[in-house]
Amino acid sequence: MFVHTQKLQYPSKPEKPDAVYARKLQEVIGGQYGEITVAMQYSFQAWNAHIPGKYRDLLFSTAAEEFGHIEMLATMVAQLLEKAPLGITEKAIQDDPAVAAIIGGTDLQQAIVSGAGARPVDSMGNPWTGAYITASGNLLADMTSNINAEMQGRLQVARLYHMTDDRGVKDLLGFLLARDTMHQNQWLAAARELQAEGNENIPVPSNFPQGKEHEEFSYQAINFSDGTHMADGSWASGKAPDGLGKFTYVDTPPEGVPMAPPTHPDARFYGTTEQPNMVEKIAGKVQEKFNKE
């Protein structure tokens, strides 16, 4: 059950309109690592969680918070578009400030489609898609994905912070950066706790029998590049993080095995297949004609 409270988690008010920056903010609303993605990701992870308790509650709580972040950013976008400067189209197009500003260099659909408001798209107008979310039912895999999502999202918000001088926008972004700091740390803490409690471990899934994999390759750091410094990493020697194996370094890739011969699809698939040698075809026709005579 969802109940909406008509309050913002934190103030969201720019100093002045800026239709160009409104488009930039769309990235952290509807982009791959935007607030819609994490809100939906954490929701589906919670719905797909197989055990009740603190991890599921943490997911539900953070998902609800992220929906609030969408609301704050959408509110900011609407205010950035409201009474936006007319720009280059002041005399050439129309009197509507928001529409004129957008036609003058930002997102046309923010005026035409959403009436000078935010949309579920990224900064290039690409629609948000559920393909962005990860919800596997494995808590360690999901928590690890969440760490990445928060790192990528915080990186983008930090870049946006330096793309404006508006103190109101910077104030909101400073708040969102702080929450991203918390979320990165909480997912790291949750992942470590899952491992410490023995609920899950690496490699994921930890309950798949490793004896069924080709274990001679399980801890080989194979260098497939001509760079030589890969051998300097902790992944090239010593005990593996899962505590089940020891890393070894292989500086030359395996020779491999011969490729399978090309397949020959049925003619009805209209695939490109080998054609008989043209000389052989002509010789065959000549022989066929000779036989008839």
PDB file of C-alpha atoms in Angstrom:
ATOM      1  CA  MET A   1       0.000   0.000   0.000  1.00  0.00           C
ATOM      2  CA  PHE A   2       1.245   3.450  -0.878  1.00  0.00           C
ATOM      3  CA  VAL A   3       0.086   6.670   0.756  1.00  0.00           C
ATOM      4  CA  HIS A   4       1.344   9.994  -0.547  1.00  0.00           C
ATOM      5  CA  THR A   5       2.099  12.909   1.771  1.00  0.00           C
ATOM      6  CA  GLN A   6       2.130  16.268  -0.004  1.00  0.00           C
ATOM      7  CA  LYS A   7       5.431  17.380   1.482  1.00  0.00           C
ATOM      8  CA  LEU A   8       8.947  17.404   0.093  1.00  0.00           C
ATOM      9  CA  GLN A   9      11.736  15.630   1.931  1.00  0.00           C
ATOM     10  CA  TYR A  10      13.942  18.727   1.429  1.00  0.00           C
ATOM     11  CA  PRO A  11      13.380  22.225  -0.039  1.00  0.00           C
ATOM     12  CA  SER A  12      13.459  22.343  -3.836  1.00  0.00           C
ATOM     13  CA  LYS A  13      13.442  25.905  -5.185  1.00  0.00           C
ATOM     14  CA  PRO A  14      15.786  27.508  -7.712  1.00  0.00           C
ATOM     15  CA  GLU A  15      16.795  31.163  -7.624  1.00  0.00           C
ATOM     16  CA  LYS A  16      15.809  31.744 -11.247  1.00  0.00           C
ATOM     17  CA  PRO A  17      14.391  29.926 -14.280  1.00  0.00           C
ATOM     18  CA  ASP A  18      16.773  27.959 -16.490  1.00  0.00           C
ATOM     19  CA  ALA A  19      15.220  25.778 -19.170  1.00  0.00           C
ATOM     20  CA  VAL A  20      18.582  24.484 -20.372  1.00  0.00           C
ATOM     21  CA  TYR A  21      19.521  23.214 -16.912  1.00  0.00           C
ATOM     22  CA  ALA A  22      16.058  21.690 -16.519  1.00  0.00           C
ATOM     23  CA  ARG A  23      16.924  19.384 -19.387  1.00  0.00           C
ATOM     24  CA  LYS A  24      20.238  18.449 -17.759  1.00  0.00           C
ATOM     25  CA  LEU A  25      18.443  17.457 -14.559  1.00  0.00           C
ATOM     26  CA  GLN A  26      16.388  14.955 -16.538  1.00  0.00           C
ATOM     27  CA  GLU A  27      19.419  12.633 -16.516  1.00  0.00           C
ATOM     28  CA  VAL A  28      19.186  12.062 -12.769  1.00  0.00           C
ATOM     29  CA  ILE A  29      15.430  11.622 -13.019  1.00  0.00           C
ATOM     30  CA  GLY A  30      14.983   9.219 -15.923  1.00  0.00           C
ATOM     31  CA  GLY A  31      18.503   8.170 -16.901  1.00  0.00           C
ATOM     32  CA  GLN A  32      20.006   4.726 -16.425  1.00  0.00           C
ATOM     33  CA  TYR A  33      21.246   5.648 -12.941  1.00  0.00           C
ATOM     34  CA  GLY A  34      18.539   8.179 -12.151  1.00  0.00           C
ATOM     35  CA  GLU A  35      16.079   8.255  -9.292  1.00  0.00           C
ATOM     36  CA  ILE A  36      13.347   6.364 -11.157  1.00  0.00           C
ATOM     37  CA  THR A  37      15.765   3.474 -11.661  1.00  0.00           C
ATOM     38  CA  VAL A  38      16.832   3.155  -8.036  1.00  0.00           C
ATOM     39  CA  ALA A  39      13.283   3.650  -6.714  1.00  0.00           C
ATOM     40  CA  MET A  40      12.005   0.837  -8.921  1.00  0.00           C
ATOM     41  CA  GLN A  41      15.095  -1.314  -8.395  1.00  0.00           C
ATOM     42  CA  TYR A  42      14.858  -1.254  -4.624  1.00  0.00           C
ATOM     43  CA  SER A  43      11.098  -1.840  -4.789  1.00  0.00           C
ATOM     44  CA  PHE A  44      11.374  -4.936  -6.957  1.00  0.00           C
ATOM     45  CA  GLN A  45      14.281  -6.238  -4.898  1.00  0.00           C
ATOM     46  CA  ALA A  46      12.125  -5.955  -1.795  1.00  0.00           C
ATOM     47  CA  TRP A  47       9.159  -7.618  -3.478  1.00  0.00           C
ATOM     48  CA  ASN A  48      11.454 -10.408  -4.702  1.00  0.00           C
ATOM     49  CA  ALA A  49      13.218 -10.880  -1.350  1.00  0.00           C
ATOM     50  CA  HIS A  50      12.800 -14.424  -0.027  1.00  0.00           C
ATOM     51  CA  ILE A  51      13.360 -13.703   3.643  1.00  0.00           C
ATOM     52  CA  PRO A  52      11.619 -11.137   5.879  1.00  0.00           C
ATOM     53  CA  GLY A  53      13.525  -8.877   8.226  1.00  0.00           C
ATOM     54  CA  LYS A  54      16.081  -6.093   8.149  1.00  0.00           C
ATOM     55  CA  TYR A  55      17.285  -6.416   4.538  1.00  0.00           C
ATOM     56  CA  ARG A  56      13.779  -6.370   3.091  1.00  0.00           C
ATOM     57  CA  ASP A  57      12.780  -3.484   5.364  1.00  0.00           C
ATOM     58  CA  LEU A  58      15.886  -1.535   4.328  1.00  0.00           C
ATOM     59  CA  LEU A  59      15.007  -2.014   0.662  1.00  0.00           C
ATOM     60  CA  PHE A  60      11.404  -0.861   1.154  1.00  0.00           C
ATOM     61  CA  SER A  61      12.502   2.178   3.160  1.00  0.00           C
ATOM     62  CA  THR A  62      15.130   3.290   0.654  1.00  0.00           C
ATOM     63  CA  ALA A  63      12.775   2.713  -2.277  1.00  0.00           C
ATOM     64  CA  ALA A  64      10.192   5.007  -0.674  1.00  0.00           C
ATOM     65  CA  GLU A  65      12.869   7.641  -0.092  1.00  0.00           C
ATOM     66  CA  GLU A  66      13.970   7.480  -3.730  1.00  0.00           C
ATOM     67  CA  PHE A  67      10.396   8.120  -4.924  1.00  0.00           C
ATOM     68  CA  GLY A  68      10.597  11.276  -2.808  1.00  0.00           C
ATOM     69  CA  HIS A  69      13.793  12.240  -4.625  1.00  0.00           C
ATOM     70  CA  ILE A  70      12.003  11.932  -7.972  1.00  0.00           C
ATOM     71  CA  GLU A  71       9.358  14.289  -6.593  1.00  0.00           C
ATOM     72  CA  MET A  72      11.930  16.882  -5.483  1.00  0.00           C
ATOM     73  CA  LEU A  73      13.720  16.831  -8.829  1.00  0.00           C
ATOM     74  CA  ALA A  74      10.450  16.990 -10.794  1.00  0.00           C
ATOM     75  CA  THR A  75       9.433  19.977  -8.682  1.00  0.00           C
ATOM     76  CA  MET A  76      12.769  21.618  -9.410  1.00  0.00           C
ATOM     77  CA  VAL A  77      12.434  21.018 -13.155  1.00  0.00           C
ATOM     78  CA  ALA A  78       8.941  22.536 -13.228  1.00  0.00           C
ATOM     79  CA  GLN A  79      10.179  25.643 -11.415  1.00  0.00           C
ATOM     80  CA  LEU A  80      13.204  25.981 -13.690  1.00  0.00           C
ATOM     81  CA  LEU A  81      10.826  25.961 -16.667  1.00  0.00           C
ATOM     82  CA  GLU A  82       8.275  28.337 -15.154  1.00  0.00           C
ATOM     83  CA  LYS A  83       8.693  31.881 -16.519  1.00  0.00           C
ATOM     84  CA  ALA A  84      11.846  30.810 -18.315  1.00  0.00           C
ATOM     85  CA  PRO A  85      13.481  33.602 -20.407  1.00  0.00           C
ATOM     86  CA  LEU A  86      12.156  34.007 -23.919  1.00  0.00           C
ATOM     87  CA  GLY A  87      15.589  33.711 -25.473  1.00  0.00           C
ATOM     88  CA  ILE A  88      16.117  33.904 -29.230  1.00  0.00           C
ATOM     89  CA  THR A  89      12.481  33.150 -30.080  1.00  0.00           C
ATOM     90  CA  GLU A  90      10.927  36.143 -28.302  1.00  0.00           C
ATOM     91  CA  LYS A  91       9.736  37.864 -31.460  1.00  0.00           C
ATOM     92  CA  ALA A  92       9.849  34.994 -33.886  1.00  0.00           C
ATOM     93  CA  ILE A  93       7.585  32.435 -32.237  1.00  0.00           C
ATOM     94  CA  GLN A  94       5.195  33.234 -29.406  1.00  0.00           C
ATOM     95  CA  ASP A  95       4.606  34.851 -26.054  1.00  0.00           C
ATOM     96  CA  ASP A  96       4.583  31.713 -23.866  1.00  0.00           C
ATOM     97  CA  PRO A  97       7.845  31.983 -21.868  1.00  0.00           C
ATOM     98  CA  ALA A  98       8.265  28.268 -21.168  1.00  0.00           C
ATOM     99  CA  VAL A  99       7.546  27.171 -24.733  1.00  0.00           C
ATOM    100  CA  ALA A 100       9.738  29.900 -26.201  1.00  0.00           C
ATOM    101  CA  ALA A 101      12.685  29.051 -23.943  1.00  0.00           C
ATOM    102  CA  ILE A 102      12.467  25.371 -24.800  1.00  0.00           C
ATOM    103  CA  ILE A 103      12.260  26.010 -28.532  1.00  0.00           C
ATOM    104  CA  GLY A 104      15.237  28.321 -28.049  1.00  0.00           C
ATOM    105  CA  GLY A 105      17.588  25.509 -27.138  1.00  0.00           C
ATOM    106  CA  THR A 106      16.341  22.849 -24.723  1.00  0.00           C
ATOM    107  CA  ASP A 107      13.843  19.974 -24.683  1.00  0.00           C
ATOM    108  CA  LEU A 108      10.877  20.575 -26.982  1.00  0.00           C
ATOM    109  CA  GLN A 109       8.829  17.823 -25.394  1.00  0.00           C
ATOM    110  CA  GLN A 110       9.030  19.438 -21.970  1.00  0.00           C
ATOM    111  CA  ALA A 111       6.825  22.131 -23.502  1.00  0.00           C
ATOM    112  CA  ILE A 112       4.769  20.174 -26.018  1.00  0.00           C
ATOM    113  CA  VAL A 113       4.188  16.935 -24.100  1.00  0.00           C
ATOM    114  CA  SER A 114       4.450  17.712 -20.393  1.00  0.00           C
ATOM    115  CA  GLY A 115       3.362  21.366 -20.307  1.00  0.00           C
ATOM    116  CA  ALA A 116       6.674  22.711 -18.973  1.00  0.00           C
ATOM    117  CA  GLY A 117       7.282  19.913 -16.496  1.00  0.00           C
ATOM    118  CA  ALA A 118       9.522  16.931 -15.862  1.00  0.00           C
ATOM    119  CA  ARG A 119       9.235  13.735 -17.889  1.00  0.00           C
ATOM    120  CA  PRO A 120      10.312  10.079 -17.278  1.00  0.00           C
ATOM    121  CA  VAL A 121      13.210  10.455 -19.715  1.00  0.00           C
ATOM    122  CA  ASP A 122      16.937  11.133 -19.632  1.00  0.00           C
ATOM    123  CA  SER A 123      18.655  14.363 -20.703  1.00  0.00           C
ATOM    124  CA  MET A 124      18.545  13.281 -24.351  1.00  0.00           C
ATOM    125  CA  GLY A 125      14.830  12.486 -24.255  1.00  0.00           C
ATOM    126  CA  ASN A 126      15.244   8.697 -24.203  1.00  0.00           C
ATOM    127  CA  PRO A 127      12.346   7.125 -22.260  1.00  0.00           C
ATOM    128  CA  TRP A 128      13.100   5.419 -18.976  1.00  0.00           C
ATOM    129  CA  THR A 129      12.979   1.642 -19.270  1.00  0.00           C
ATOM    130  CA  GLY A 130      12.575  -1.176 -16.792  1.00  0.00           C
ATOM    131  CA  ALA A 131      15.591  -2.818 -18.439  1.00  0.00           C
ATOM    132  CA  TYR A 132      17.711  -0.555 -16.222  1.00  0.00           C
ATOM    133  CA  ILE A 133      16.759  -2.311 -12.987  1.00  0.00           C
ATOM    134  CA  THR A 134      18.374  -5.328 -11.346  1.00  0.00           C
ATOM    135  CA  ALA A 135      16.263  -7.487  -9.035  1.00  0.00           C
ATOM    136  CA  SER A 136      17.568 -11.048  -9.000  1.00  0.00           C
ATOM    137  CA  GLY A 137      16.203 -12.504  -5.783  1.00  0.00           C
ATOM    138  CA  ASN A 138      19.792 -12.940  -4.546  1.00  0.00           C
ATOM    139  CA  LEU A 139      20.388 -10.315  -1.876  1.00  0.00           C
ATOM    140  CA  LEU A 140      24.178 -10.153  -2.190  1.00  0.00           C
ATOM    141  CA  ALA A 141      24.002  -9.778  -5.966  1.00  0.00           C
ATOM    142  CA  ASP A 142      21.335  -7.102  -5.579  1.00  0.00           C
ATOM    143  CA  MET A 143      23.147  -5.182  -2.834  1.00  0.00           C
ATOM    144  CA  THR A 144      26.305  -5.168  -4.936  1.00  0.00           C
ATOM    145  CA  SER A 145      24.325  -3.812  -7.884  1.00  0.00           C
ATOM    146  CA  ASN A 146      22.904  -1.127  -5.597  1.00  0.00           C
ATOM    147  CA  ILE A 147      26.400   0.007  -4.629  1.00  0.00           C
ATOM    148  CA  ASN A 148      27.179   0.564  -8.299  1.00  0.00           C
ATOM    149  CA  ALA A 149      23.873   2.368  -8.915  1.00  0.00           C
ATOM    150  CA  GLU A 150      24.515   4.798  -6.071  1.00  0.00           C
ATOM    151  CA  MET A 151      28.119   5.391  -7.158  1.00  0.00           C
ATOM    152  CA  GLN A 152      27.097   6.154 -10.730  1.00  0.00           C
ATOM    153  CA  GLY A 153      24.203   8.324  -9.590  1.00  0.00           C
ATOM    154  CA  ARG A 154      26.330  10.321  -7.135  1.00  0.00           C
ATOM    155  CA  LEU A 155      28.955  10.838  -9.836  1.00  0.00           C
ATOM    156  CA  GLN A 156      26.350  12.369 -12.143  1.00  0.00           C
ATOM    157  CA  VAL A 157      24.861  14.581  -9.430  1.00  0.00           C
ATOM    158  CA  ALA A 158      28.366  15.809  -8.557  1.00  0.00           C
ATOM    159  CA  ARG A 159      28.955  16.769 -12.204  1.00  0.00           C
ATOM    160  CA  LEU A 160      25.599  18.545 -12.359  1.00  0.00           C
ATOM    161  CA  TYR A 161      26.500  20.439  -9.167  1.00  0.00           C
ATOM    162  CA  HIS A 162      29.357  22.131 -11.030  1.00  0.00           C
ATOM    163  CA  MET A 163      27.203  22.955 -14.064  1.00  0.00           C
ATOM    164  CA  THR A 164      25.146  25.642 -12.299  1.00  0.00           C
ATOM    165  CA  ASP A 165      25.641  28.757 -10.180  1.00  0.00           C
ATOM    166  CA  ASP A 166      22.066  28.665  -8.885  1.00  0.00           C
ATOM    167  CA  ARG A 167      22.282  28.435  -5.089  1.00  0.00           C
ATOM    168  CA  GLY A 168      18.823  26.881  -4.805  1.00  0.00           C
ATOM    169  CA  VAL A 169      19.724  24.090  -7.218  1.00  0.00           C
ATOM    170  CA  LYS A 170      23.085  23.544  -5.538  1.00  0.00           C
ATOM    171  CA  ASP A 171      21.362  23.312  -2.161  1.00  0.00           C
ATOM    172  CA  LEU A 172      19.092  20.492  -3.364  1.00  0.00           C
ATOM    173  CA  LEU A 173      21.960  18.682  -5.104  1.00  0.00           C
ATOM    174  CA  GLY A 174      24.067  18.980  -1.944  1.00  0.00           C
ATOM    175  CA  PHE A 175      21.306  17.199  -0.048  1.00  0.00           C
ATOM    176  CA  LEU A 176      21.022  14.471  -2.694  1.00  0.00           C
ATOM    177  CA  LEU A 177      24.804  13.975  -2.640  1.00  0.00           C
ATOM    178  CA  ALA A 178      24.648  13.462   1.117  1.00  0.00           C
ATOM    179  CA  ARG A 179      21.896  10.846   0.774  1.00  0.00           C
ATOM    180  CA  ASP A 180      23.887   9.086  -1.962  1.00  0.00           C
ATOM    181  CA  THR A 181      26.822   8.955   0.471  1.00  0.00           C
ATOM    182  CA  MET A 182      24.582   7.237   3.012  1.00  0.00           C
ATOM    183  CA  HIS A 183      23.145   4.834   0.473  1.00  0.00           C
ATOM    184  CA  GLN A 184      26.545   3.773  -0.830  1.00  0.00           C
ATOM    185  CA  ASN A 185      27.651   3.049   2.708  1.00  0.00           C
ATOM    186  CA  GLN A 186      24.456   1.230   3.704  1.00  0.00           C
ATOM    187  CA  TRP A 187      24.593  -1.154   0.729  1.00  0.00           C
ATOM    188  CA  LEU A 188      28.269  -1.853   1.433  1.00  0.00           C
ATOM    189  CA  ALA A 189      27.422  -2.521   5.072  1.00  0.00           C
ATOM    190  CA  ALA A 190      24.490  -4.748   4.098  1.00  0.00           C
ATOM    191  CA  ALA A 191      26.622  -6.768   1.685  1.00  0.00           C
ATOM    192  CA  ARG A 192      29.279  -7.313   4.346  1.00  0.00           C
ATOM    193  CA  GLU A 193      26.661  -8.262   6.925  1.00  0.00           C
ATOM    194  CA  LEU A 194      25.103 -10.801   4.564  1.00  0.00           C
ATOM    195  CA  GLN A 195      28.493 -12.440   4.164  1.00  0.00           C
ATOM    196  CA  ALA A 196      29.346 -12.299   7.865  1.00  0.00           C
ATOM    197  CA  GLU A 197      26.043 -13.947   8.748  1.00  0.00           C
ATOM    198  CA  GLY A 198      26.565 -16.656   6.171  1.00  0.00           C
ATOM    199  CA  ASN A 199      23.335 -15.814   4.326  1.00  0.00           C
ATOM    200  CA  GLU A 200      25.264 -15.449   1.078  1.00  0.00           C
ATOM    201  CA  ASN A 201      28.858 -15.244  -0.042  1.00  0.00           C
ATOM    202  CA  ILE A 202      30.926 -14.966  -3.178  1.00  0.00           C
ATOM    203  CA  PRO A 203      30.922 -16.407  -5.688  1.00  0.00           C
ATOM    204  CA  VAL A 204      27.205 -15.759  -6.168  1.00  0.00           C
ATOM    205  CA  PRO A 205      25.225 -17.962  -5.885  1.00  0.00           C
ATOM    206  CA  SER A 206      27.223 -19.432  -3.031  1.00  0.00           C
ATOM    207  CA  ASN A 207      25.070 -22.564  -2.786  1.00  0.00           C
ATOM    208  CA  PHE A 208      25.967 -23.794  -6.280  1.00  0.00           C
ATOM    209  CA  PRO A 209      28.441 -26.725  -5.920  1.00  0.00           C
ATOM    210  CA  GLN A 210      31.812 -25.456  -7.136  1.00  0.00           C
ATOM    211  CA  GLY A 211      32.768 -29.040  -7.860  1.00  0.00           C
ATOM    212  CA  LYS A 212      30.505 -28.847 -10.894  1.00  0.00           C
ATOM    213  CA  GLU A 213      32.573 -26.042 -12.462  1.00  0.00           C
ATOM    214  CA  HIS A 214      36.007 -26.522 -14.040  1.00  0.00           C
ATOM    215  CA  GLU A 215      37.864 -25.542 -10.889  1.00  0.00           C
ATOM    216  CA  GLU A 216      41.291 -25.444 -12.524  1.00  0.00           C
ATOM    217  CA  PHE A 217      40.169 -22.158 -14.112  1.00  0.00           C
ATOM    218  CA  SER A 218      38.303 -20.741 -11.109  1.00  0.00           C
ATOM    219  CA  TYR A 219      41.144 -18.603  -9.751  1.00  0.00           C
ATOM    220  CA  GLN A 220      43.338 -17.992 -12.805  1.00  0.00           C
ATOM    221  CA  ALA A 221      44.110 -14.368 -13.638  1.00  0.00           C
ATOM    222  CA  ILE A 222      44.640 -14.845 -17.383  1.00  0.00           C
ATOM    223  CA  ASN A 223      46.170 -11.901 -19.228  1.00  0.00           C
ATOM    224  CA  PHE A 224      44.463 -11.501 -22.612  1.00  0.00           C
ATOM    225  CA  SER A 225      46.107  -8.119 -23.234  1.00  0.00           C
ATOM    226  CA  ASP A 226      49.661  -7.071 -24.137  1.00  0.00           C
ATOM    227  CA  GLY A 227      49.806  -4.977 -20.958  1.00  0.00           C
ATOM    228  CA  THR A 228      52.114  -6.360 -18.290  1.00  0.00           C
ATOM    229  CA  HIS A 229      50.941  -4.599 -15.107  1.00  0.00           C
ATOM    230  CA  MET A 230      47.913  -6.789 -14.533  1.00  0.00           C
ATOM    231  CA  ALA A 231      50.262  -9.091 -12.647  1.00  0.00           C
ATOM    232  CA  ASP A 232      50.802  -6.378 -10.017  1.00  0.00           C
ATOM    233  CA  GLY A 233      47.238  -6.631  -8.645  1.00  0.00           C
ATOM    234  CA  SER A 234      46.089  -8.582  -5.623  1.00  0.00           C
ATOM    235  CA  TRP A 235      43.937 -10.643  -7.997  1.00  0.00           C
ATOM    236  CA  ALA A 236      47.066 -12.223  -9.501  1.00  0.00           C
ATOM    237  CA  SER A 237      48.444 -13.914  -6.388  1.00  0.00           C
ATOM    238  CA  GLY A 238      47.493 -14.813  -2.842  1.00  0.00           C
ATOM    239  CA  LYS A 239      44.234 -15.898  -1.284  1.00  0.00           C
ATOM    240  CA  ALA A 240      40.995 -15.120  -3.141  1.00  0.00           C
ATOM    241  CA  PRO A 241      38.388 -12.984  -1.308  1.00  0.00           C
ATOM    242  CA  ASP A 242      35.993 -15.927  -1.040  1.00  0.00           C
ATOM    243  CA  GLY A 243      38.581 -17.803   1.041  1.00  0.00           C
ATOM    244  CA  LEU A 244      38.084 -20.898  -1.087  1.00  0.00           C
ATOM    245  CA  GLY A 245      40.958 -20.614  -3.514  1.00  0.00           C
ATOM    246  CA  LYS A 246      44.309 -19.046  -4.314  1.00  0.00           C
ATOM    247  CA  PHE A 247      44.953 -16.753  -7.254  1.00  0.00           C
ATOM    248  CA  THR A 248      47.512 -17.686  -9.914  1.00  0.00           C
ATOM    249  CA  TYR A 249      48.700 -15.498 -12.780  1.00  0.00           C
ATOM    250  CA  VAL A 250      48.872 -16.728 -16.365  1.00  0.00           C
ATOM    251  CA  ASP A 251      50.737 -14.300 -18.602  1.00  0.00           C
ATOM    252  CA  THR A 252      49.909 -16.026 -21.908  1.00  0.00           C
ATOM    253  CA  PRO A 253      46.340 -16.816 -23.026  1.00  0.00           C
ATOM    254  CA  PRO A 254      45.585 -20.438 -23.946  1.00  0.00           C
ATOM    255  CA  GLU A 255      46.027 -21.459 -27.566  1.00  0.00           C
ATOM    256  CA  GLY A 256      42.387 -22.413 -27.739  1.00  0.00           C
ATOM    257  CA  VAL A 257      40.718 -25.050 -29.877  1.00  0.00           C
ATOM    258  CA  PRO A 258      39.723 -24.954 -33.552  1.00  0.00           C
ATOM    259  CA  MET A 259      36.451 -23.280 -34.350  1.00  0.00           C
ATOM    260  CA  ALA A 260      33.546 -25.420 -35.429  1.00  0.00           C
ATOM    261  CA  PRO A 261      32.954 -25.481 -39.197  1.00  0.00           C
ATOM    262  CA  PRO A 262      30.365 -23.048 -40.563  1.00  0.00           C
ATOM    263  CA  THR A 263      26.797 -24.149 -40.189  1.00  0.00           C
ATOM    264  CA  HIS A 264      24.589 -24.719 -43.219  1.00  0.00           C
ATOM    265  CA  PRO A 265      21.133 -23.314 -42.589  1.00  0.00           C
ATOM    266  CA  ASP A 266      18.177 -24.645 -44.502  1.00  0.00           C
ATOM    267  CA  ALA A 267      17.542 -22.700 -47.705  1.00  0.00           C
ATOM    268  CA  ARG A 268      14.218 -21.467 -46.359  1.00  0.00           C
ATOM    269  CA  PHE A 269      16.121 -19.233 -43.932  1.00  0.00           C
ATOM    270  CA  TYR A 270      17.765 -17.496 -46.913  1.00  0.00           C
ATOM    271  CA  GLY A 271      21.157 -17.601 -45.273  1.00  0.00           C
ATOM    272  CA  THR A 272      24.357 -16.898 -47.184  1.00  0.00           C
ATOM    273  CA  THR A 273      26.064 -20.254 -47.760  1.00  0.00           C
ATOM    274  CA  GLU A 274      29.020 -21.473 -49.808  1.00  0.00           C
ATOM    275  CA  GLN A 275      28.368 -21.484 -53.547  1.00  0.00           C
ATOM    276  CA  PRO A 276      29.803 -24.183 -55.863  1.00  0.00           C
ATOM    277  CA  ASN A 277      32.878 -23.155 -57.809  1.00  0.00           C
ATOM    278  CA  MET A 278      31.767 -21.357 -60.973  1.00  0.00           C
ATOM    279  CA  VAL A 279      34.155 -23.352 -63.192  1.00  0.00           C
ATOM    280  CA  GLU A 280      32.765 -26.578 -61.783  1.00  0.00           C
ATOM    281  CA  LYS A 281      29.235 -25.359 -62.441  1.00  0.00           C
ATOM    282  CA  ILE A 282      30.023 -24.543 -66.083  1.00  0.00           C
ATOM    283  CA  ALA A 283      31.855 -27.839 -66.574  1.00  0.00           C
ATOM    284  CA  GLY A 284      28.890 -29.652 -65.120  1.00  0.00           C
ATOM    285  CA  LYS A 285      26.488 -27.971 -67.535  1.00  0.00           C
ATOM    286  CA  VAL A 286      28.751 -28.793 -70.504  1.00  0.00           C
ATOM    287  CA  GLN A 287      28.980 -32.416 -69.427  1.00  0.00           C
ATOM    288  CA  GLU A 288      25.210 -32.542 -68.965  1.00  0.00           C
ATOM    289  CA  LYS A 289      24.642 -31.185 -72.488  1.00  0.00           C
ATOM    290  CA  PHE A 290      27.222 -33.620 -73.942  1.00  0.00           C
ATOM    291  CA  ASN A 291      25.485 -36.543 -72.276  1.00  0.00           C
ATOM    292  CA  LYS A 292      22.156 -35.535 -73.793  1.00  0.00           C
ATOM    293  CA  GLU A 293      23.642 -35.404 -77.292  1.00  0.00           C
TER     294      GLU A 293
END
